[in-house]
């Protein structure tokens, strides 16, 4: 059965009237009742066996996690030390002395206005805090990736290392639960006095995310309890009640982390705290003004604090602004709280912010945050390719946000963007050998500009080994090693497949346990085969089970063989429903074609240019294959002329696309001269997937190619 | 006689072999003997009567100079005070007390590490220094413009105001000659301890320029003597000799100012000091490192201080780098010293730096300095239109540099660039009503970007009334009011006409005084008429006189009627020689056509685009005439289709160019979609001269238009 894909329209929020799309209950502008439809699959119920994804996850396991461990222990030669584990050890000593001596302990006070204390040159390290004041999170991100990795690949030695690290971390915790080494070491009397930029609640958030992941993977709750105690303490100190601090995090993440803590512990105060943080943000008078009265003078009555998404209450926001990573972390937390509290107003804000971020401010690669100044969003349709910031972490955060929207509203518009961000910007963030990383993911690079134009210094033409502010590598690591939680969510009666990640999934339906085997060749032939490997019926079992498979926006049509089951296309998902028996097979083949894409006329930076996609991958041209001066090259707009060629890049088999094009001949003219008709030579352009760029040395690159 | 113009080739430094171009003694790569060929015309010998230029100069006289006087006296409502005259008055009081009390005077010391001391809010002003530490130059630039203006338009009242201001300034001078109010007021023990950024020698330079201009206009030497005494003092303190300071100015200008002082006084020590400053720059060990040892640590052995053109000795430099205004001020001083000392090596450096600045880093509007970061040059062919910095002052400085190169080498390549900078960027710097100014002169503007993209905050979509760092308005004022000194230079036997500025010029030849009358309709019909109004022969007079007229690069051919005189084309100048009699007439008509220009293929920002020029003017399209979304508009490349239309902008008659074009229809598509062939509608594009843009409110603007 061949089915035309009308999803492209649907994903633009238009009402679909095609016969396969009857249930379009989430239409732009309308607000549905918020439903808590699904939750992410438990990673321990998934076994990934997909050649593409397994290899990505193996890189994380074999390269990133060990490297990261070295990095947080300051054992990487030539790299600036992280000091993360060292800070925990120093804090642990202080904590022990405080406990031991009580009031008799003579506090050593260090200044708390230094964002990144560094050791004095040539001197031995003291028992002080070093590194960025949020350096604790280096550990938290590592333990989170370790947790996910252990679900797919048990590793007693790694687990032992992790347990020992957890012991060190927990030893630093104060009796009251507080756990941020910057203040534990420097001056406990100053805690929570600089929420705007001092990241204590960001540290709480990452610690919680790491603790939950490690608990879910291993069942060990030592770190989880530490995170709970820290959260309990924060709960006791923050809130609207008199005597409590009325502030909220400068850098978001605890909003969504606390929801995870709530979901894993069932304790509603964490959800309450998350909701409080979300609703406190942006209220007048600005809490950050109260902390920093000098700021208030600068802006007077004007809206301010866009950088922190704190310029107005989140429920009133309708444009994605400010620091892009913070923004999508916040929106993710908002979506979580909306889902769990049935908060229509908050959900509506999430929808507006989604629309703004994805439909007006997102690069075709799923990158967000157009400017390096404040690592931030700019204005609608401002998507410069060479100046792009498009931080890897921002796309990671966009994936978080998308999955959370999907949990409320199973609409492929979210998963399409999620896939775009994941398969392009997030994957591009890591080298094919897993050994170097991009913080910034431009869509156009001229290496000379990166070195000689300070405006583009943030753009690196090759990946870096590590970063002093090491957020991106571990963020990529934690997402890739938990990719199944984005590929699959589940409700009582349905397994939702948002991405095509081969392997097995044990799905506990209301009245049957089904072991699904997913054989995905979506990245190759476009074919997806879903086999019911095993069924264990429960009592009273003749209720039907459903598997809902997303139909991607990059296919115009698909063949579905539902194996005799009934099926229905709703908001971009084929809901295949039946009473499954062992051996049942569902087959879907998505028609894959090279697509020549264009941007909206409003994106002036992409005018006169096209981008090439194939399946979920955005392609690009590199100097390595196409010579220098890529601005002199134009490509056909006839996708039918595309040919394919297999190639190997850094040991990975890659599908190159060959397209006819033209290269304008350089004129031997002075800087300015009277226009002459250019001459062209025919060329064959060789395109590679964007995520594989810059794996063969340094050179020019372009995603948007002149047509 | 119709003559084909082969200058375009010549100006690219190629050897010209055409029969009209026999003397090509300055060929790229070769170094000619440096000759001090000519000097600028004495402004008192010129009377400008050109409708275009007279109106520009009247704006300066009637608008800018009075406004500037108010500004430096803190009398402009709503503007931040300059404090310039106030600082001189405060310094004068201190100087008087110092003289009166001698050693008994109790010094009041203020910190000297504040770049811009501001008054405490709500408090009364104290006897302190306020404003940028170089604020003295606000006065110096004003007095310079006043001087030039008085040569064209005597004004006893203005002169009286100027004399009184000079009294105030001179009263501040120390007994040793030192004259920088920041240190006079704050702490005289700290003078010359922060040459890198504290602008004392920049203040000396501007003071000297102003003093010379005022002296040349009025014959009054009070300010000139003050400048001399300051220069004498600096001479006594700086130099290679032991015990002297081995430093040089962080911000250049005194190099060329001291040469003017030498030329007006004949005292060789000013030339010597200028040469010392030039040669000290960039020597190792870096003097700025000696001042600021912390800097040295940062860069180690690397070349550093590009911003200050102090990364290596100037004689070794071959690329225009760093802060663009400083750069061209330096190069101007270098050219002056090369000319006066016959220094071949220095001249060769000037040639290389000219080539770099003009042939690799200059916008078609004559703007230089591509980036706001450090107001600086970037790398070759990096000429972004929307991010451009292209400070008005940098183009003013380029005009200075060009004129000085012409004084050594009468080659139209310099005058072509000078004309380009003057008629486009410099003129664009001032509104048509003379009441507001651009600091930054972009070639493409989208107002939304200026407000919402911090990378483009430096770009203003409309001119500003004034600037806290008020360099551009007075710089434009001093250039426009002395334009004759750029239009005309003279040697003993030749009057060189580089620009076509109507009026009279009294030329004292070796053996005759000739009163030339220049009737220029070059901006209109392209016609130039040169009339010998009067001749006064001197003893032994039958030697011939020459008038050398530049043939501009924007004409392909010209008609010359030399009135029976012999004439010869050399390096882009028609040398017309004869024994002139009263009533002799020379006529040249430059063929004027609309030209569709393109940039070198290497300028990736201009690829696929063209610019339209007509005579010396670069044209642009504005939203006002052509609607929004100028990136959707393309223009014909067939210049023959151009039509003209007269229009009035802000009371000025302007020649609009009409060209057929197309406007691509906006597609009602989502952010990204499969490419569809665009549809176009025919439009007539209306272009106005670049210098007139943004005189009719705020909107989009483009110089480089899609073809």
PDB file of N, CA and C in Angstrom, chain A residues 12 319 358 362-364 370-371 373 379 384 387 446 448-449 452 454-455 596-602 604 607 631-632 637 664 666-667 670-673 675-676 704 707, chain B residues 12 319 358 362-364 370-371 373 379 383-384 387 446 448-449 452 454-455 596-602 604 607 631-632 637 664 666-667 670-673 675-676 704 707:
ATOM      1  N   UNK A  12       3.489  22.233   9.226  1.00  0.00           N
ATOM      2  CA  UNK A  12       3.398  23.689   9.229  1.00  0.00           C
ATOM      3  C   UNK A  12       2.183  24.155  10.026  1.00  0.00           C
ATOM      4  N   UNK A 319       8.481  34.613  22.133  1.00  0.00           N
ATOM      5  CA  UNK A 319       9.615  34.597  21.224  1.00  0.00           C
ATOM      6  C   UNK A 319      10.803  33.987  21.942  1.00  0.00           C
ATOM      7  N   UNK A 358      11.685  27.058  16.284  1.00  0.00           N
ATOM      8  CA  UNK A 358      11.849  26.088  15.198  1.00  0.00           C
ATOM      9  C   UNK A 358      11.408  26.637  13.848  1.00  0.00           C
ATOM     10  N   UNK A 362      15.527  28.585  13.401  1.00  0.00           N
ATOM     11  CA  UNK A 362      16.331  27.357  13.368  1.00  0.00           C
ATOM     12  C   UNK A 362      17.015  27.201  12.009  1.00  0.00           C
ATOM     13  N   UNK A 363      18.264  26.868  12.043  1.00  0.00           N
ATOM     14  CA  UNK A 363      18.987  26.546  10.814  1.00  0.00           C
ATOM     15  C   UNK A 363      18.493  25.204  10.274  1.00  0.00           C
ATOM     16  N   UNK A 364      18.745  24.979   9.006  1.00  0.00           N
ATOM     17  CA  UNK A 364      18.297  23.725   8.385  1.00  0.00           C
ATOM     18  C   UNK A 364      18.978  22.519   9.009  1.00  0.00           C
ATOM     19  N   UNK A 370      21.786  32.203  16.673  1.00  0.00           N
ATOM     20  CA  UNK A 370      22.498  32.718  15.499  1.00  0.00           C
ATOM     21  C   UNK A 370      23.737  33.510  15.858  1.00  0.00           C
ATOM     22  N   UNK A 371      23.836  33.984  17.085  1.00  0.00           N
ATOM     23  CA  UNK A 371      24.959  34.881  17.376  1.00  0.00           C
ATOM     24  C   UNK A 371      25.824  34.398  18.530  1.00  0.00           C
ATOM     25  N   UNK A 373      27.374  36.496  20.315  1.00  0.00           N
ATOM     26  CA  UNK A 373      27.268  37.489  21.387  1.00  0.00           C
ATOM     27  C   UNK A 373      26.164  37.039  22.326  1.00  0.00           C
ATOM     28  N   UNK A 379      16.977  37.769  15.826  1.00  0.00           N
ATOM     29  CA  UNK A 379      15.586  38.057  15.467  1.00  0.00           C
ATOM     30  C   UNK A 379      15.136  37.087  14.368  1.00  0.00           C
ATOM     31  N   UNK A 384      22.543  33.846   9.671  1.00  0.00           N
ATOM     32  CA  UNK A 384      23.789  33.939   8.909  1.00  0.00           C
ATOM     33  C   UNK A 384      24.569  32.616   9.003  1.00  0.00           C
ATOM     34  N   UNK A 387      28.577  33.312  10.360  1.00  0.00           N
ATOM     35  CA  UNK A 387      28.687  33.872  11.703  1.00  0.00           C
ATOM     36  C   UNK A 387      27.948  33.024  12.726  1.00  0.00           C
ATOM     37  N   UNK A 446      35.113  29.630   5.988  1.00  0.00           N
ATOM     38  CA  UNK A 446      36.356  29.953   5.295  1.00  0.00           C
ATOM     39  C   UNK A 446      37.405  30.032   6.391  1.00  0.00           C
ATOM     40  N   UNK A 448      40.309  31.081   6.747  1.00  0.00           N
ATOM     41  CA  UNK A 448      41.010  32.348   6.960  1.00  0.00           C
ATOM     42  C   UNK A 448      40.201  33.295   7.850  1.00  0.00           C
ATOM     43  N   UNK A 449      38.892  33.294   7.630  1.00  0.00           N
ATOM     44  CA  UNK A 449      38.031  34.174   8.422  1.00  0.00           C
ATOM     45  C   UNK A 449      38.088  33.816   9.901  1.00  0.00           C
ATOM     46  N   UNK A 452      41.387  35.319  11.061  1.00  0.00           N
ATOM     47  CA  UNK A 452      41.735  36.722  10.849  1.00  0.00           C
ATOM     48  C   UNK A 452      40.572  37.695  11.025  1.00  0.00           C
ATOM     49  N   UNK A 454      37.944  38.745  13.775  1.00  0.00           N
ATOM     50  CA  UNK A 454      37.577  38.492  15.174  1.00  0.00           C
ATOM     51  C   UNK A 454      36.101  38.182  15.341  1.00  0.00           C
ATOM     52  N   UNK A 455      35.295  38.680  14.399  1.00  0.00           N
ATOM     53  CA  UNK A 455      33.862  38.381  14.482  1.00  0.00           C
ATOM     54  C   UNK A 455      33.584  36.904  14.315  1.00  0.00           C
ATOM     55  N   UNK A 596      16.323  18.976  -3.046  1.00  0.00           N
ATOM     56  CA  UNK A 596      16.949  20.298  -3.131  1.00  0.00           C
ATOM     57  C   UNK A 596      16.042  21.251  -2.369  1.00  0.00           C
ATOM     58  N   UNK A 597      16.536  21.780  -1.295  1.00  0.00           N
ATOM     59  CA  UNK A 597      15.715  22.583  -0.391  1.00  0.00           C
ATOM     60  C   UNK A 597      16.035  24.074  -0.534  1.00  0.00           C
ATOM     61  N   UNK A 598      15.070  24.871  -0.202  1.00  0.00           N
ATOM     62  CA  UNK A 598      15.332  26.306  -0.129  1.00  0.00           C
ATOM     63  C   UNK A 598      14.785  26.838   1.188  1.00  0.00           C
ATOM     64  N   UNK A 599      15.300  27.994   1.546  1.00  0.00           N
ATOM     65  CA  UNK A 599      14.804  28.641   2.762  1.00  0.00           C
ATOM     66  C   UNK A 599      13.731  29.641   2.375  1.00  0.00           C
ATOM     67  N   UNK A 600      12.939  30.018   3.337  1.00  0.00           N
ATOM     68  CA  UNK A 600      11.947  31.073   3.146  1.00  0.00           C
ATOM     69  C   UNK A 600      12.604  32.317   2.555  1.00  0.00           C
ATOM     70  N   UNK A 601      11.876  33.020   1.726  1.00  0.00           N
ATOM     71  CA  UNK A 601      12.401  34.270   1.154  1.00  0.00           C
ATOM     72  C   UNK A 601      12.874  35.235   2.234  1.00  0.00           C
ATOM     73  N   UNK A 602      12.326  35.066   3.419  1.00  0.00           N
ATOM     74  CA  UNK A 602      12.686  36.009   4.484  1.00  0.00           C
ATOM     75  C   UNK A 602      14.089  35.786   5.032  1.00  0.00           C
ATOM     76  N   UNK A 604      17.303  36.178   4.367  1.00  0.00           N
ATOM     77  CA  UNK A 604      18.065  36.855   3.326  1.00  0.00           C
ATOM     78  C   UNK A 604      19.434  36.233   3.132  1.00  0.00           C
ATOM     79  N   UNK A 607      19.260  33.541   0.404  1.00  0.00           N
ATOM     80  CA  UNK A 607      18.628  33.873  -0.859  1.00  0.00           C
ATOM     81  C   UNK A 607      19.529  33.467  -2.032  1.00  0.00           C
ATOM     82  N   UNK A 631      32.228  29.840  -2.912  1.00  0.00           N
ATOM     83  CA  UNK A 631      31.227  30.834  -3.312  1.00  0.00           C
ATOM     84  C   UNK A 631      31.158  30.955  -4.829  1.00  0.00           C
ATOM     85  N   UNK A 632      32.130  30.391  -5.547  1.00  0.00           N
ATOM     86  CA  UNK A 632      32.151  30.458  -7.003  1.00  0.00           C
ATOM     87  C   UNK A 632      31.431  29.265  -7.638  1.00  0.00           C
ATOM     88  N   UNK A 637      19.371  22.642  -9.624  1.00  0.00           N
ATOM     89  CA  UNK A 637      18.224  22.527  -8.716  1.00  0.00           C
ATOM     90  C   UNK A 637      17.382  21.301  -9.082  1.00  0.00           C
ATOM     91  N   UNK A 664      32.139  29.219 -11.561  1.00  0.00           N
ATOM     92  CA  UNK A 664      32.405  30.462 -12.255  1.00  0.00           C
ATOM     93  C   UNK A 664      33.914  30.657 -12.310  1.00  0.00           C
ATOM     94  N   UNK A 666      37.356  32.504 -12.311  1.00  0.00           N
ATOM     95  CA  UNK A 666      37.865  33.721 -11.677  1.00  0.00           C
ATOM     96  C   UNK A 666      38.290  34.689 -12.764  1.00  0.00           C
ATOM     97  N   UNK A 667      37.970  35.956 -12.560  1.00  0.00           N
ATOM     98  CA  UNK A 667      38.385  36.965 -13.524  1.00  0.00           C
ATOM     99  C   UNK A 667      39.665  37.609 -13.021  1.00  0.00           C
ATOM    100  N   UNK A 670      40.973  43.724 -11.286  1.00  0.00           N
ATOM    101  CA  UNK A 670      41.311  44.432 -10.061  1.00  0.00           C
ATOM    102  C   UNK A 670      40.114  44.376  -9.112  1.00  0.00           C
ATOM    103  N   UNK A 671      40.273  45.018  -7.971  1.00  0.00           N
ATOM    104  CA  UNK A 671      39.250  44.913  -6.929  1.00  0.00           C
ATOM    105  C   UNK A 671      37.866  45.289  -7.458  1.00  0.00           C
ATOM    106  N   UNK A 672      37.792  46.372  -8.235  1.00  0.00           N
ATOM    107  CA  UNK A 672      36.511  46.758  -8.848  1.00  0.00           C
ATOM    108  C   UNK A 672      36.715  47.024 -10.333  1.00  0.00           C
ATOM    109  N   UNK A 673      35.787  46.561 -11.141  1.00  0.00           N
ATOM    110  CA  UNK A 673      35.905  46.786 -12.581  1.00  0.00           C
ATOM    111  C   UNK A 673      34.515  46.709 -13.197  1.00  0.00           C
ATOM    112  N   UNK A 675      31.452  45.406 -15.031  1.00  0.00           N
ATOM    113  CA  UNK A 675      30.919  44.043 -15.072  1.00  0.00           C
ATOM    114  C   UNK A 675      31.079  43.388 -16.443  1.00  0.00           C
ATOM    115  N   UNK A 676      31.550  42.174 -16.426  1.00  0.00           N
ATOM    116  CA  UNK A 676      31.567  41.341 -17.640  1.00  0.00           C
ATOM    117  C   UNK A 676      30.837  40.037 -17.337  1.00  0.00           C
ATOM    118  N   UNK A 704      24.635  25.859   2.373  1.00  0.00           N
ATOM    119  CA  UNK A 704      23.812  26.565   1.388  1.00  0.00           C
ATOM    120  C   UNK A 704      24.686  26.886   0.184  1.00  0.00           C
ATOM    121  N   UNK A 707      22.619  28.557  -6.309  1.00  0.00           N
ATOM    122  CA  UNK A 707      21.938  27.801  -7.354  1.00  0.00           C
ATOM    123  C   UNK A 707      22.153  28.497  -8.686  1.00  0.00           C
TER     124      UNK A 707
ATOM    125  N   UNK B  12      46.059  50.131 -12.228  1.00  0.00           N
ATOM    126  CA  UNK B  12      46.314  48.807 -11.663  1.00  0.00           C
ATOM    127  C   UNK B  12      47.812  48.525 -11.600  1.00  0.00           C
ATOM    128  N   UNK B 319      51.203  45.140   4.877  1.00  0.00           N
ATOM    129  CA  UNK B 319      49.761  44.920   4.899  1.00  0.00           C
ATOM    130  C   UNK B 319      49.125  45.938   5.832  1.00  0.00           C
ATOM    131  N   UNK B 358      44.147  49.860  -0.514  1.00  0.00           N
ATOM    132  CA  UNK B 358      43.248  50.313  -1.580  1.00  0.00           C
ATOM    133  C   UNK B 358      42.893  49.189  -2.556  1.00  0.00           C
ATOM    134  N   UNK B 362      39.621  47.871   0.365  1.00  0.00           N
ATOM    135  CA  UNK B 362      38.775  49.068   0.294  1.00  0.00           C
ATOM    136  C   UNK B 362      37.412  48.732  -0.317  1.00  0.00           C
ATOM    137  N   UNK B 363      36.376  49.258   0.283  1.00  0.00           N
ATOM    138  CA  UNK B 363      35.041  49.122  -0.293  1.00  0.00           C
ATOM    139  C   UNK B 363      34.934  50.013  -1.526  1.00  0.00           C
ATOM    140  N   UNK B 364      33.961  49.724  -2.347  1.00  0.00           N
ATOM    141  CA  UNK B 364      33.781  50.507  -3.580  1.00  0.00           C
ATOM    142  C   UNK B 364      33.414  51.953  -3.252  1.00  0.00           C
ATOM    143  N   UNK B 370      37.041  46.929   7.789  1.00  0.00           N
ATOM    144  CA  UNK B 370      35.856  46.077   7.602  1.00  0.00           C
ATOM    145  C   UNK B 370      35.169  45.701   8.894  1.00  0.00           C
ATOM    146  N   UNK B 371      35.870  45.828  10.014  1.00  0.00           N
ATOM    147  CA  UNK B 371      35.266  45.291  11.238  1.00  0.00           C
ATOM    148  C   UNK B 371      35.172  46.331  12.341  1.00  0.00           C
ATOM    149  N   UNK B 373      35.276  45.451  15.379  1.00  0.00           N
ATOM    150  CA  UNK B 373      36.139  44.996  16.473  1.00  0.00           C
ATOM    151  C   UNK B 373      37.507  45.647  16.295  1.00  0.00           C
ATOM    152  N   UNK B 379      41.189  40.903   6.757  1.00  0.00           N
ATOM    153  CA  UNK B 379      42.117  40.279   5.817  1.00  0.00           C
ATOM    154  C   UNK B 379      41.704  40.614   4.386  1.00  0.00           C
ATOM    155  N   UNK B 383      35.192  41.974   2.756  1.00  0.00           N
ATOM    156  CA  UNK B 383      34.478  43.248   2.687  1.00  0.00           C
ATOM    157  C   UNK B 383      32.974  43.047   2.872  1.00  0.00           C
ATOM    158  N   UNK B 384      32.587  42.613   4.062  1.00  0.00           N
ATOM    159  CA  UNK B 384      31.154  42.393   4.299  1.00  0.00           C
ATOM    160  C   UNK B 384      30.402  43.723   4.268  1.00  0.00           C
ATOM    161  N   UNK B 387      28.065  44.259   7.813  1.00  0.00           N
ATOM    162  CA  UNK B 387      28.847  44.340   9.049  1.00  0.00           C
ATOM    163  C   UNK B 387      29.905  45.433   8.977  1.00  0.00           C
ATOM    164  N   UNK B 446      19.785  46.667   7.026  1.00  0.00           N
ATOM    165  CA  UNK B 446      18.424  46.271   7.395  1.00  0.00           C
ATOM    166  C   UNK B 446      18.218  46.817   8.801  1.00  0.00           C
ATOM    167  N   UNK B 448      16.247  46.444  11.173  1.00  0.00           N
ATOM    168  CA  UNK B 448      15.986  45.501  12.264  1.00  0.00           C
ATOM    169  C   UNK B 448      17.284  44.919  12.813  1.00  0.00           C
ATOM    170  N   UNK B 449      18.216  44.637  11.898  1.00  0.00           N
ATOM    171  CA  UNK B 449      19.493  44.055  12.321  1.00  0.00           C
ATOM    172  C   UNK B 449      20.256  45.004  13.238  1.00  0.00           C
ATOM    173  N   UNK B 452      18.504  44.634  16.589  1.00  0.00           N
ATOM    174  CA  UNK B 452      18.300  43.339  17.237  1.00  0.00           C
ATOM    175  C   UNK B 452      19.471  42.370  17.098  1.00  0.00           C
ATOM    176  N   UNK B 454      23.343  42.223  17.928  1.00  0.00           N
ATOM    177  CA  UNK B 454      24.424  42.978  18.584  1.00  0.00           C
ATOM    178  C   UNK B 454      25.659  43.106  17.709  1.00  0.00           C
ATOM    179  N   UNK B 455      25.838  42.151  16.795  1.00  0.00           N
ATOM    180  CA  UNK B 455      26.990  42.235  15.892  1.00  0.00           C
ATOM    181  C   UNK B 455      26.889  43.450  14.988  1.00  0.00           C
ATOM    182  N   UNK B 596      28.024  49.665 -14.669  1.00  0.00           N
ATOM    183  CA  UNK B 596      27.647  48.542 -13.804  1.00  0.00           C
ATOM    184  C   UNK B 596      28.958  47.872 -13.414  1.00  0.00           C
ATOM    185  N   UNK B 597      29.269  47.941 -12.146  1.00  0.00           N
ATOM    186  CA  UNK B 597      30.569  47.475 -11.674  1.00  0.00           C
ATOM    187  C   UNK B 597      30.441  46.125 -10.965  1.00  0.00           C
ATOM    188  N   UNK B 598      31.548  45.410 -10.946  1.00  0.00           N
ATOM    189  CA  UNK B 598      31.571  44.192 -10.141  1.00  0.00           C
ATOM    190  C   UNK B 598      32.848  44.178  -9.313  1.00  0.00           C
ATOM    191  N   UNK B 599      32.826  43.386  -8.291  1.00  0.00           N
ATOM    192  CA  UNK B 599      34.017  43.239  -7.453  1.00  0.00           C
ATOM    193  C   UNK B 599      34.792  42.019  -7.918  1.00  0.00           C
ATOM    194  N   UNK B 600      36.034  41.984  -7.560  1.00  0.00           N
ATOM    195  CA  UNK B 600      36.862  40.807  -7.830  1.00  0.00           C
ATOM    196  C   UNK B 600      36.167  39.548  -7.328  1.00  0.00           C
ATOM    197  N   UNK B 601      36.373  38.464  -8.039  1.00  0.00           N
ATOM    198  CA  UNK B 601      35.799  37.181  -7.606  1.00  0.00           C
ATOM    199  C   UNK B 601      36.189  36.841  -6.176  1.00  0.00           C
ATOM    200  N   UNK B 602      37.297  37.423  -5.739  1.00  0.00           N
ATOM    201  CA  UNK B 602      37.771  37.072  -4.392  1.00  0.00           C
ATOM    202  C   UNK B 602      36.934  37.701  -3.285  1.00  0.00           C
ATOM    203  N   UNK B 604      34.048  37.531  -1.711  1.00  0.00           N
ATOM    204  CA  UNK B 604      32.921  36.597  -1.712  1.00  0.00           C
ATOM    205  C   UNK B 604      31.620  37.269  -1.308  1.00  0.00           C
ATOM    206  N   UNK B 607      29.771  38.509  -4.425  1.00  0.00           N
ATOM    207  CA  UNK B 607      29.583  37.588  -5.536  1.00  0.00           C
ATOM    208  C   UNK B 607      28.124  37.578  -5.996  1.00  0.00           C
ATOM    209  N   UNK B 631      16.917  42.319  -0.753  1.00  0.00           N
ATOM    210  CA  UNK B 631      17.628  41.109  -1.199  1.00  0.00           C
ATOM    211  C   UNK B 631      16.812  40.355  -2.246  1.00  0.00           C
ATOM    212  N   UNK B 632      15.538  40.689  -2.394  1.00  0.00           N
ATOM    213  CA  UNK B 632      14.675  40.013  -3.364  1.00  0.00           C
ATOM    214  C   UNK B 632      14.714  40.702  -4.728  1.00  0.00           C
ATOM    215  N   UNK B 637      22.277  44.064 -15.921  1.00  0.00           N
ATOM    216  CA  UNK B 637      23.709  44.375 -16.016  1.00  0.00           C
ATOM    217  C   UNK B 637      23.977  45.193 -17.274  1.00  0.00           C
ATOM    218  N   UNK B 664      11.855  39.223  -7.090  1.00  0.00           N
ATOM    219  CA  UNK B 664      11.419  37.842  -6.896  1.00  0.00           C
ATOM    220  C   UNK B 664      10.218  37.844  -5.969  1.00  0.00           C
ATOM    221  N   UNK B 666       7.718  36.688  -3.192  1.00  0.00           N
ATOM    222  CA  UNK B 666       7.872  35.933  -1.951  1.00  0.00           C
ATOM    223  C   UNK B 666       7.038  34.676  -2.034  1.00  0.00           C
ATOM    224  N   UNK B 667       7.602  33.586  -1.541  1.00  0.00           N
ATOM    225  CA  UNK B 667       6.842  32.338  -1.541  1.00  0.00           C
ATOM    226  C   UNK B 667       6.224  32.153  -0.169  1.00  0.00           C
ATOM    227  N   UNK B 670       7.071  27.582   4.335  1.00  0.00           N
ATOM    228  CA  UNK B 670       7.626  27.514   5.675  1.00  0.00           C
ATOM    229  C   UNK B 670       9.122  27.800   5.620  1.00  0.00           C
ATOM    230  N   UNK B 671       9.750  27.740   6.771  1.00  0.00           N
ATOM    231  CA  UNK B 671      11.160  28.121   6.873  1.00  0.00           C
ATOM    232  C   UNK B 671      12.017  27.358   5.855  1.00  0.00           C
ATOM    233  N   UNK B 672      11.763  26.059   5.715  1.00  0.00           N
ATOM    234  CA  UNK B 672      12.491  25.260   4.725  1.00  0.00           C
ATOM    235  C   UNK B 672      11.497  24.433   3.925  1.00  0.00           C
ATOM    236  N   UNK B 673      11.704  24.364   2.628  1.00  0.00           N
ATOM    237  CA  UNK B 673      10.816  23.579   1.794  1.00  0.00           C
ATOM    238  C   UNK B 673      11.555  23.174   0.532  1.00  0.00           C
ATOM    239  N   UNK B 675      12.739  23.120  -3.089  1.00  0.00           N
ATOM    240  CA  UNK B 675      12.950  24.250  -3.996  1.00  0.00           C
ATOM    241  C   UNK B 675      11.921  24.282  -5.129  1.00  0.00           C
ATOM    242  N   UNK B 676      11.384  25.472  -5.356  1.00  0.00           N
ATOM    243  CA  UNK B 676      10.540  25.693  -6.539  1.00  0.00           C
ATOM    244  C   UNK B 676      11.103  26.872  -7.302  1.00  0.00           C
ATOM    245  N   UNK B 704      25.505  46.994  -3.158  1.00  0.00           N
ATOM    246  CA  UNK B 704      25.686  45.823  -4.033  1.00  0.00           C
ATOM    247  C   UNK B 704      24.337  45.154  -4.224  1.00  0.00           C
ATOM    248  N   UNK B 707      22.419  40.611  -9.241  1.00  0.00           N
ATOM    249  CA  UNK B 707      22.256  40.758 -10.685  1.00  0.00           C
ATOM    250  C   UNK B 707      21.409  39.602 -11.204  1.00  0.00           C
TER     251      UNK B 707
END
